[in-house]
Amino acid sequence: ITTNLHLGIYPNRIMLMANNLDYLIPIIEAVHAGNLKEANHYIEESRKHLVQLGIYIPLLKIHLTIWKNLLRRVCKSIHEKTNEFKMAYKELLPAFKIQNPHIEEEDLVCILNTLRTKKMVILSIRKKGIAFPNSWIKAF
């Protein structure tokens, strides 16, 4: 399950319920929605079951997938409002602060750079010779 979540493949709700794994549904929905707060809450709430399944530690490592999904949703929302596929990375900070009020601009740059190096997000350069973070975020 955790490998599939990292790949963006989410198990079917019916399959989870048929296998008595319905406590995973809120975690999977939070990951898919890019909701870090809820994912962390439900992971801790289901800790005992997750440890028994041997997926507690892998689920703790799912944060990049959650950030990627949040980024996709924010980019899609901005595109729907502005009809643009690109934005300055600073425009993303308010959405990321909702998920983690302690996140700073440097943290966002680190998250985006990690997503970029893992090829989970596309960054395009605004002007030749200007490196990230002085670049545009381009939605997929």
Short mmCIF file of N, CA and C in Angstrom, two decimals:
data_model
loop_
_atom_site.label_atom_id
_atom_site.label_comp_id
_atom_site.label_asym_id
_atom_site.label_seq_id
_atom_site.Cartn_x
_atom_site.Cartn_y
_atom_site.Cartn_z
N ILE A 1 0.83 -1.20 0.00
CA ILE A 1 0.00 0.00 0.00
C ILE A 1 0.87 1.25 0.00
N THR A 2 1.89 1.27 0.85
CA THR A 2 2.70 2.49 0.94
C THR A 2 3.48 2.74 -0.34
N THR A 3 3.95 1.69 -1.00
CA THR A 3 4.66 1.88 -2.26
C THR A 3 3.73 2.48 -3.30
N ASN A 4 2.51 1.99 -3.36
CA ASN A 4 1.55 2.52 -4.32
C ASN A 4 1.21 3.97 -4.02
N LEU A 5 1.12 4.34 -2.74
CA LEU A 5 0.83 5.73 -2.39
C LEU A 5 1.93 6.65 -2.90
N HIS A 6 3.18 6.21 -2.78
CA HIS A 6 4.30 7.01 -3.27
C HIS A 6 4.23 7.18 -4.79
N LEU A 7 3.64 6.20 -5.46
CA LEU A 7 3.52 6.26 -6.92
C LEU A 7 2.25 6.97 -7.37
N GLY A 8 1.41 7.36 -6.42
CA GLY A 8 0.17 8.03 -6.77
C GLY A 8 -0.95 7.06 -7.13
N ILE A 9 -0.80 5.80 -6.72
CA ILE A 9 -1.83 4.78 -6.95
C ILE A 9 -2.54 4.55 -5.62
N TYR A 10 -3.82 4.86 -5.59
CA TYR A 10 -4.57 4.80 -4.35
C TYR A 10 -5.51 3.60 -4.37
N PRO A 11 -5.49 2.79 -3.29
CA PRO A 11 -6.35 1.60 -3.27
C PRO A 11 -7.83 1.97 -3.24
N ASN A 12 -8.61 1.09 -3.77
CA ASN A 12 -10.06 1.25 -3.82
C ASN A 12 -10.65 1.14 -2.42
N ARG A 13 -11.57 2.02 -2.11
CA ARG A 13 -12.24 2.04 -0.80
C ARG A 13 -12.91 0.69 -0.52
N ILE A 14 -13.55 0.11 -1.51
CA ILE A 14 -14.26 -1.17 -1.35
C ILE A 14 -13.27 -2.28 -1.02
N MET A 15 -12.12 -2.29 -1.71
CA MET A 15 -11.10 -3.29 -1.44
C MET A 15 -10.57 -3.16 -0.01
N LEU A 16 -10.37 -1.94 0.44
CA LEU A 16 -9.89 -1.74 1.81
C LEU A 16 -10.91 -2.23 2.83
N MET A 17 -12.17 -1.91 2.60
CA MET A 17 -13.22 -2.34 3.54
C MET A 17 -13.37 -3.85 3.52
N ALA A 18 -13.26 -4.48 2.36
CA ALA A 18 -13.39 -5.94 2.26
C ALA A 18 -12.27 -6.65 3.01
N ASN A 19 -11.13 -6.00 3.16
CA ASN A 19 -9.99 -6.60 3.86
C ASN A 19 -9.80 -6.04 5.27
N ASN A 20 -10.85 -5.44 5.81
CA ASN A 20 -10.82 -4.87 7.17
C ASN A 20 -9.70 -3.85 7.35
N LEU A 21 -9.46 -3.07 6.31
CA LEU A 21 -8.44 -2.02 6.37
C LEU A 21 -9.08 -0.64 6.25
N ASP A 22 -10.34 -0.55 6.68
CA ASP A 22 -11.06 0.71 6.52
C ASP A 22 -10.46 1.85 7.33
N TYR A 23 -9.65 1.56 8.35
CA TYR A 23 -8.99 2.63 9.11
C TYR A 23 -7.92 3.33 8.27
N LEU A 24 -7.55 2.72 7.11
CA LEU A 24 -6.59 3.36 6.22
C LEU A 24 -7.24 4.39 5.30
N ILE A 25 -8.55 4.32 5.15
CA ILE A 25 -9.27 5.20 4.22
C ILE A 25 -9.00 6.68 4.50
N PRO A 26 -9.14 7.15 5.75
CA PRO A 26 -8.87 8.59 5.98
C PRO A 26 -7.42 8.98 5.70
N ILE A 27 -6.48 8.08 5.94
CA ILE A 27 -5.07 8.37 5.66
C ILE A 27 -4.87 8.53 4.16
N ILE A 28 -5.40 7.59 3.41
CA ILE A 28 -5.25 7.61 1.95
C ILE A 28 -5.93 8.84 1.36
N GLU A 29 -7.11 9.16 1.85
CA GLU A 29 -7.81 10.36 1.36
C GLU A 29 -7.04 11.63 1.68
N ALA A 30 -6.42 11.68 2.85
CA ALA A 30 -5.62 12.86 3.22
C ALA A 30 -4.38 12.98 2.35
N VAL A 31 -3.73 11.86 2.07
CA VAL A 31 -2.55 11.87 1.19
C VAL A 31 -2.96 12.35 -0.19
N HIS A 32 -4.04 11.79 -0.72
CA HIS A 32 -4.52 12.15 -2.05
C HIS A 32 -4.89 13.63 -2.12
N ALA A 33 -5.46 14.17 -1.05
CA ALA A 33 -5.88 15.58 -1.02
C ALA A 33 -4.71 16.53 -0.75
N GLY A 34 -3.54 15.99 -0.36
CA GLY A 34 -2.42 16.85 -0.01
C GLY A 34 -2.61 17.51 1.34
N ASN A 35 -3.31 16.82 2.25
CA ASN A 35 -3.62 17.38 3.56
C ASN A 35 -2.70 16.76 4.61
N LEU A 36 -1.59 17.43 4.88
CA LEU A 36 -0.58 16.93 5.81
C LEU A 36 -1.12 16.81 7.23
N LYS A 37 -1.89 17.80 7.67
CA LYS A 37 -2.43 17.78 9.03
C LYS A 37 -3.27 16.53 9.26
N GLU A 38 -4.22 16.28 8.36
CA GLU A 38 -5.09 15.12 8.53
C GLU A 38 -4.32 13.82 8.40
N ALA A 39 -3.40 13.74 7.47
CA ALA A 39 -2.61 12.52 7.30
C ALA A 39 -1.86 12.20 8.58
N ASN A 40 -1.18 13.20 9.15
CA ASN A 40 -0.44 12.97 10.40
C ASN A 40 -1.39 12.56 11.53
N HIS A 41 -2.54 13.22 11.61
CA HIS A 41 -3.51 12.90 12.65
C HIS A 41 -3.97 11.44 12.54
N TYR A 42 -4.37 11.02 11.35
CA TYR A 42 -4.88 9.67 11.18
C TYR A 42 -3.79 8.61 11.28
N ILE A 43 -2.57 8.95 10.88
CA ILE A 43 -1.46 8.00 11.04
C ILE A 43 -1.22 7.75 12.52
N GLU A 44 -1.20 8.81 13.33
CA GLU A 44 -1.00 8.64 14.77
C GLU A 44 -2.19 7.93 15.42
N GLU A 45 -3.40 8.25 14.95
CA GLU A 45 -4.60 7.63 15.50
C GLU A 45 -4.62 6.12 15.24
N SER A 46 -4.07 5.69 14.10
CA SER A 46 -4.07 4.28 13.71
C SER A 46 -2.72 3.62 13.94
N ARG A 47 -1.91 4.24 14.74
CA ARG A 47 -0.53 3.78 14.94
C ARG A 47 -0.44 2.29 15.27
N LYS A 48 -1.25 1.83 16.19
CA LYS A 48 -1.19 0.43 16.63
C LYS A 48 -1.41 -0.52 15.44
N HIS A 49 -2.44 -0.26 14.64
CA HIS A 49 -2.72 -1.11 13.48
C HIS A 49 -1.61 -1.02 12.44
N LEU A 50 -1.09 0.19 12.24
CA LEU A 50 -0.06 0.39 11.23
C LEU A 50 1.24 -0.31 11.62
N VAL A 51 1.57 -0.30 12.90
CA VAL A 51 2.76 -1.01 13.38
C VAL A 51 2.58 -2.51 13.16
N GLN A 52 1.38 -3.03 13.49
CA GLN A 52 1.10 -4.45 13.29
C GLN A 52 1.22 -4.86 11.81
N LEU A 53 0.81 -3.98 10.93
CA LEU A 53 0.90 -4.25 9.48
C LEU A 53 2.33 -4.05 8.95
N GLY A 54 3.17 -3.39 9.74
CA GLY A 54 4.53 -3.11 9.31
C GLY A 54 4.63 -1.95 8.34
N ILE A 55 3.63 -1.05 8.36
CA ILE A 55 3.65 0.08 7.43
C ILE A 55 3.70 1.44 8.13
N TYR A 56 3.89 1.43 9.43
CA TYR A 56 3.93 2.70 10.16
C TYR A 56 5.09 3.58 9.70
N ILE A 57 6.30 3.03 9.71
CA ILE A 57 7.49 3.81 9.32
C ILE A 57 7.40 4.25 7.86
N PRO A 58 7.04 3.36 6.90
CA PRO A 58 6.90 3.85 5.52
C PRO A 58 5.87 4.97 5.38
N LEU A 59 4.79 4.92 6.14
CA LEU A 59 3.79 5.98 6.05
C LEU A 59 4.31 7.30 6.59
N LEU A 60 5.22 7.23 7.55
CA LEU A 60 5.81 8.47 8.06
C LEU A 60 6.67 9.16 6.99
N LYS A 61 7.09 8.40 5.99
CA LYS A 61 7.93 8.94 4.93
C LYS A 61 7.13 9.44 3.73
N ILE A 62 5.84 9.53 3.85
CA ILE A 62 4.98 9.88 2.73
C ILE A 62 4.82 11.39 2.53
N HIS A 63 5.49 12.18 3.34
CA HIS A 63 5.31 13.63 3.30
C HIS A 63 5.56 14.25 1.93
N LEU A 64 6.56 13.77 1.21
CA LEU A 64 6.81 14.35 -0.11
C LEU A 64 5.64 14.14 -1.06
N THR A 65 5.01 12.98 -0.97
CA THR A 65 3.84 12.73 -1.81
C THR A 65 2.70 13.67 -1.42
N ILE A 66 2.55 13.90 -0.14
CA ILE A 66 1.51 14.83 0.32
C ILE A 66 1.80 16.24 -0.18
N TRP A 67 3.07 16.69 -0.06
CA TRP A 67 3.43 18.02 -0.55
C TRP A 67 3.19 18.12 -2.06
N LYS A 68 3.55 17.06 -2.80
CA LYS A 68 3.34 17.06 -4.25
C LYS A 68 1.86 17.20 -4.58
N ASN A 69 1.02 16.45 -3.86
CA ASN A 69 -0.42 16.52 -4.12
C ASN A 69 -0.99 17.89 -3.76
N LEU A 70 -0.49 18.48 -2.67
CA LEU A 70 -0.91 19.83 -2.31
C LEU A 70 -0.49 20.82 -3.41
N LEU A 71 0.74 20.70 -3.87
CA LEU A 71 1.23 21.58 -4.93
C LEU A 71 0.36 21.46 -6.19
N ARG A 72 0.03 20.25 -6.56
CA ARG A 72 -0.83 20.04 -7.73
C ARG A 72 -2.18 20.72 -7.56
N ARG A 73 -2.77 20.57 -6.39
CA ARG A 73 -4.08 21.19 -6.15
C ARG A 73 -4.00 22.72 -6.18
N VAL A 74 -2.95 23.27 -5.59
CA VAL A 74 -2.79 24.72 -5.58
C VAL A 74 -2.56 25.23 -7.00
N CYS A 75 -1.70 24.56 -7.76
CA CYS A 75 -1.44 24.96 -9.14
C CYS A 75 -2.71 24.88 -9.97
N LYS A 76 -3.47 23.82 -9.78
CA LYS A 76 -4.72 23.67 -10.53
C LYS A 76 -5.69 24.79 -10.17
N SER A 77 -5.78 25.12 -8.90
CA SER A 77 -6.67 26.18 -8.45
C SER A 77 -6.26 27.54 -9.04
N ILE A 78 -4.96 27.82 -9.00
CA ILE A 78 -4.48 29.08 -9.56
C ILE A 78 -4.71 29.11 -11.06
N HIS A 79 -4.51 27.99 -11.73
CA HIS A 79 -4.76 27.93 -13.18
C HIS A 79 -6.23 28.20 -13.50
N GLU A 80 -7.13 27.64 -12.71
CA GLU A 80 -8.56 27.85 -12.94
C GLU A 80 -8.95 29.32 -12.77
N LYS A 81 -8.27 30.01 -11.85
CA LYS A 81 -8.59 31.42 -11.60
C LYS A 81 -7.91 32.36 -12.58
N THR A 82 -6.68 32.04 -12.99
CA THR A 82 -5.90 32.98 -13.79
C THR A 82 -5.66 32.51 -15.22
N ASN A 83 -5.95 31.26 -15.50
CA ASN A 83 -5.69 30.64 -16.80
C ASN A 83 -4.19 30.60 -17.11
N GLU A 84 -3.36 30.63 -16.07
CA GLU A 84 -1.91 30.53 -16.20
C GLU A 84 -1.46 29.21 -15.59
N PHE A 85 -0.43 28.63 -16.19
CA PHE A 85 0.12 27.41 -15.64
C PHE A 85 1.38 27.67 -14.83
N LYS A 86 1.76 28.91 -14.71
CA LYS A 86 2.99 29.18 -13.97
C LYS A 86 2.77 30.26 -12.93
N MET A 87 3.58 30.19 -11.92
CA MET A 87 3.49 31.15 -10.82
C MET A 87 4.83 31.21 -10.12
N ALA A 88 5.08 32.28 -9.42
CA ALA A 88 6.29 32.38 -8.60
C ALA A 88 6.11 31.49 -7.38
N TYR A 89 7.20 30.90 -6.93
CA TYR A 89 7.08 29.95 -5.82
C TYR A 89 6.54 30.61 -4.56
N LYS A 90 6.77 31.92 -4.38
CA LYS A 90 6.29 32.61 -3.18
C LYS A 90 4.76 32.61 -3.11
N GLU A 91 4.10 32.47 -4.27
CA GLU A 91 2.64 32.43 -4.28
C GLU A 91 2.09 31.17 -3.62
N LEU A 92 2.94 30.17 -3.47
CA LEU A 92 2.51 28.91 -2.87
C LEU A 92 2.58 28.92 -1.34
N LEU A 93 3.35 29.84 -0.79
CA LEU A 93 3.60 29.85 0.65
C LEU A 93 2.33 29.86 1.50
N PRO A 94 1.31 30.67 1.20
CA PRO A 94 0.11 30.66 2.04
C PRO A 94 -0.57 29.28 2.12
N ALA A 95 -0.64 28.57 1.01
CA ALA A 95 -1.27 27.24 1.02
C ALA A 95 -0.45 26.26 1.85
N PHE A 96 0.86 26.34 1.76
CA PHE A 96 1.71 25.45 2.54
C PHE A 96 1.66 25.80 4.02
N LYS A 97 1.49 27.09 4.33
CA LYS A 97 1.37 27.51 5.74
C LYS A 97 0.09 26.99 6.38
N ILE A 98 -0.95 26.77 5.59
CA ILE A 98 -2.18 26.20 6.13
C ILE A 98 -1.90 24.79 6.67
N GLN A 99 -1.07 24.05 5.95
CA GLN A 99 -0.74 22.69 6.37
C GLN A 99 0.28 22.66 7.50
N ASN A 100 1.15 23.65 7.51
CA ASN A 100 2.18 23.73 8.56
C ASN A 100 2.47 25.20 8.83
N PRO A 101 1.87 25.77 9.89
CA PRO A 101 2.03 27.21 10.15
C PRO A 101 3.47 27.63 10.41
N HIS A 102 4.35 26.69 10.69
CA HIS A 102 5.74 27.01 11.00
C HIS A 102 6.63 27.03 9.76
N ILE A 103 6.06 26.69 8.61
CA ILE A 103 6.87 26.63 7.38
C ILE A 103 7.28 28.04 6.97
N GLU A 104 8.53 28.18 6.59
CA GLU A 104 9.08 29.46 6.15
C GLU A 104 9.44 29.36 4.67
N GLU A 105 9.80 30.48 4.10
CA GLU A 105 10.15 30.51 2.68
C GLU A 105 11.28 29.54 2.35
N GLU A 106 12.27 29.46 3.22
CA GLU A 106 13.41 28.55 3.00
C GLU A 106 12.94 27.10 3.01
N ASP A 107 11.98 26.77 3.89
CA ASP A 107 11.45 25.41 3.94
C ASP A 107 10.73 25.07 2.64
N LEU A 108 9.96 26.02 2.15
CA LEU A 108 9.24 25.81 0.89
C LEU A 108 10.21 25.58 -0.26
N VAL A 109 11.28 26.37 -0.30
CA VAL A 109 12.30 26.20 -1.34
C VAL A 109 12.89 24.80 -1.24
N CYS A 110 13.17 24.35 -0.03
CA CYS A 110 13.73 23.01 0.19
C CYS A 110 12.76 21.93 -0.29
N ILE A 111 11.48 22.06 0.07
CA ILE A 111 10.46 21.09 -0.35
C ILE A 111 10.37 21.05 -1.88
N LEU A 112 10.28 22.24 -2.49
CA LEU A 112 10.15 22.29 -3.95
C LEU A 112 11.39 21.75 -4.65
N ASN A 113 12.55 22.06 -4.10
CA ASN A 113 13.79 21.56 -4.70
C ASN A 113 13.87 20.04 -4.59
N THR A 114 13.44 19.51 -3.46
CA THR A 114 13.43 18.06 -3.30
C THR A 114 12.45 17.41 -4.27
N LEU A 115 11.27 18.00 -4.41
CA LEU A 115 10.29 17.49 -5.37
C LEU A 115 10.85 17.55 -6.79
N ARG A 116 11.58 18.62 -7.08
CA ARG A 116 12.17 18.76 -8.42
C ARG A 116 13.24 17.71 -8.67
N THR A 117 14.14 17.51 -7.71
CA THR A 117 15.23 16.54 -7.92
C THR A 117 14.70 15.11 -7.99
N LYS A 118 13.59 14.85 -7.34
CA LYS A 118 12.98 13.51 -7.42
C LYS A 118 12.03 13.39 -8.61
N LYS A 119 12.02 14.45 -9.44
CA LYS A 119 11.19 14.50 -10.64
C LYS A 119 9.70 14.32 -10.35
N MET A 120 9.28 14.91 -9.23
CA MET A 120 7.88 14.87 -8.84
C MET A 120 7.15 16.16 -9.24
N VAL A 121 7.92 17.17 -9.66
CA VAL A 121 7.35 18.46 -10.06
C VAL A 121 8.25 19.04 -11.15
N ILE A 122 7.67 19.83 -12.03
CA ILE A 122 8.42 20.47 -13.10
C ILE A 122 8.64 21.94 -12.74
N LEU A 123 9.88 22.36 -12.80
CA LEU A 123 10.21 23.78 -12.59
C LEU A 123 10.78 24.30 -13.89
N SER A 124 10.34 25.46 -14.28
CA SER A 124 10.91 26.06 -15.49
C SER A 124 11.51 27.41 -15.13
N ILE A 125 12.56 27.75 -15.82
CA ILE A 125 13.30 28.97 -15.53
C ILE A 125 12.60 30.17 -16.18
N ARG A 126 12.46 31.23 -15.41
CA ARG A 126 11.82 32.46 -15.88
C ARG A 126 12.73 33.19 -16.87
N LYS A 127 14.00 33.31 -16.55
CA LYS A 127 14.97 33.97 -17.42
C LYS A 127 16.21 33.10 -17.52
N LYS A 128 16.87 33.13 -18.65
CA LYS A 128 18.10 32.35 -18.80
C LYS A 128 19.13 32.78 -17.77
N GLY A 129 19.81 31.80 -17.21
CA GLY A 129 20.87 32.09 -16.26
C GLY A 129 20.40 32.29 -14.84
N ILE A 130 19.08 32.26 -14.61
CA ILE A 130 18.57 32.43 -13.25
C ILE A 130 18.16 31.06 -12.73
N ALA A 131 18.78 30.63 -11.67
CA ALA A 131 18.54 29.30 -11.13
C ALA A 131 17.41 29.31 -10.12
N PHE A 132 16.88 28.13 -9.85
CA PHE A 132 15.90 27.98 -8.79
C PHE A 132 16.53 28.50 -7.50
N PRO A 133 15.86 29.20 -6.63
CA PRO A 133 14.42 29.39 -6.54
C PRO A 133 13.86 30.59 -7.30
N ASN A 134 14.70 31.31 -8.03
CA ASN A 134 14.19 32.46 -8.79
C ASN A 134 13.63 32.00 -10.13
N SER A 135 12.79 31.01 -10.08
CA SER A 135 12.20 30.44 -11.28
C SER A 135 10.71 30.30 -11.10
N TRP A 136 10.05 29.87 -12.13
CA TRP A 136 8.60 29.66 -12.08
C TRP A 136 8.31 28.21 -11.71
N ILE A 137 7.20 28.04 -11.03
CA ILE A 137 6.67 26.70 -10.81
C ILE A 137 5.71 26.47 -11.96
N LYS A 138 5.85 25.38 -12.64
CA LYS A 138 4.94 25.09 -13.73
C LYS A 138 4.15 23.84 -13.39
N ALA A 139 2.84 23.95 -13.44
CA ALA A 139 1.99 22.79 -13.13
C ALA A 139 2.16 21.75 -14.20
N PHE A 140 1.80 20.53 -13.86
CA PHE A 140 2.03 19.38 -14.74
C PHE A 140 1.06 19.37 -15.87
#
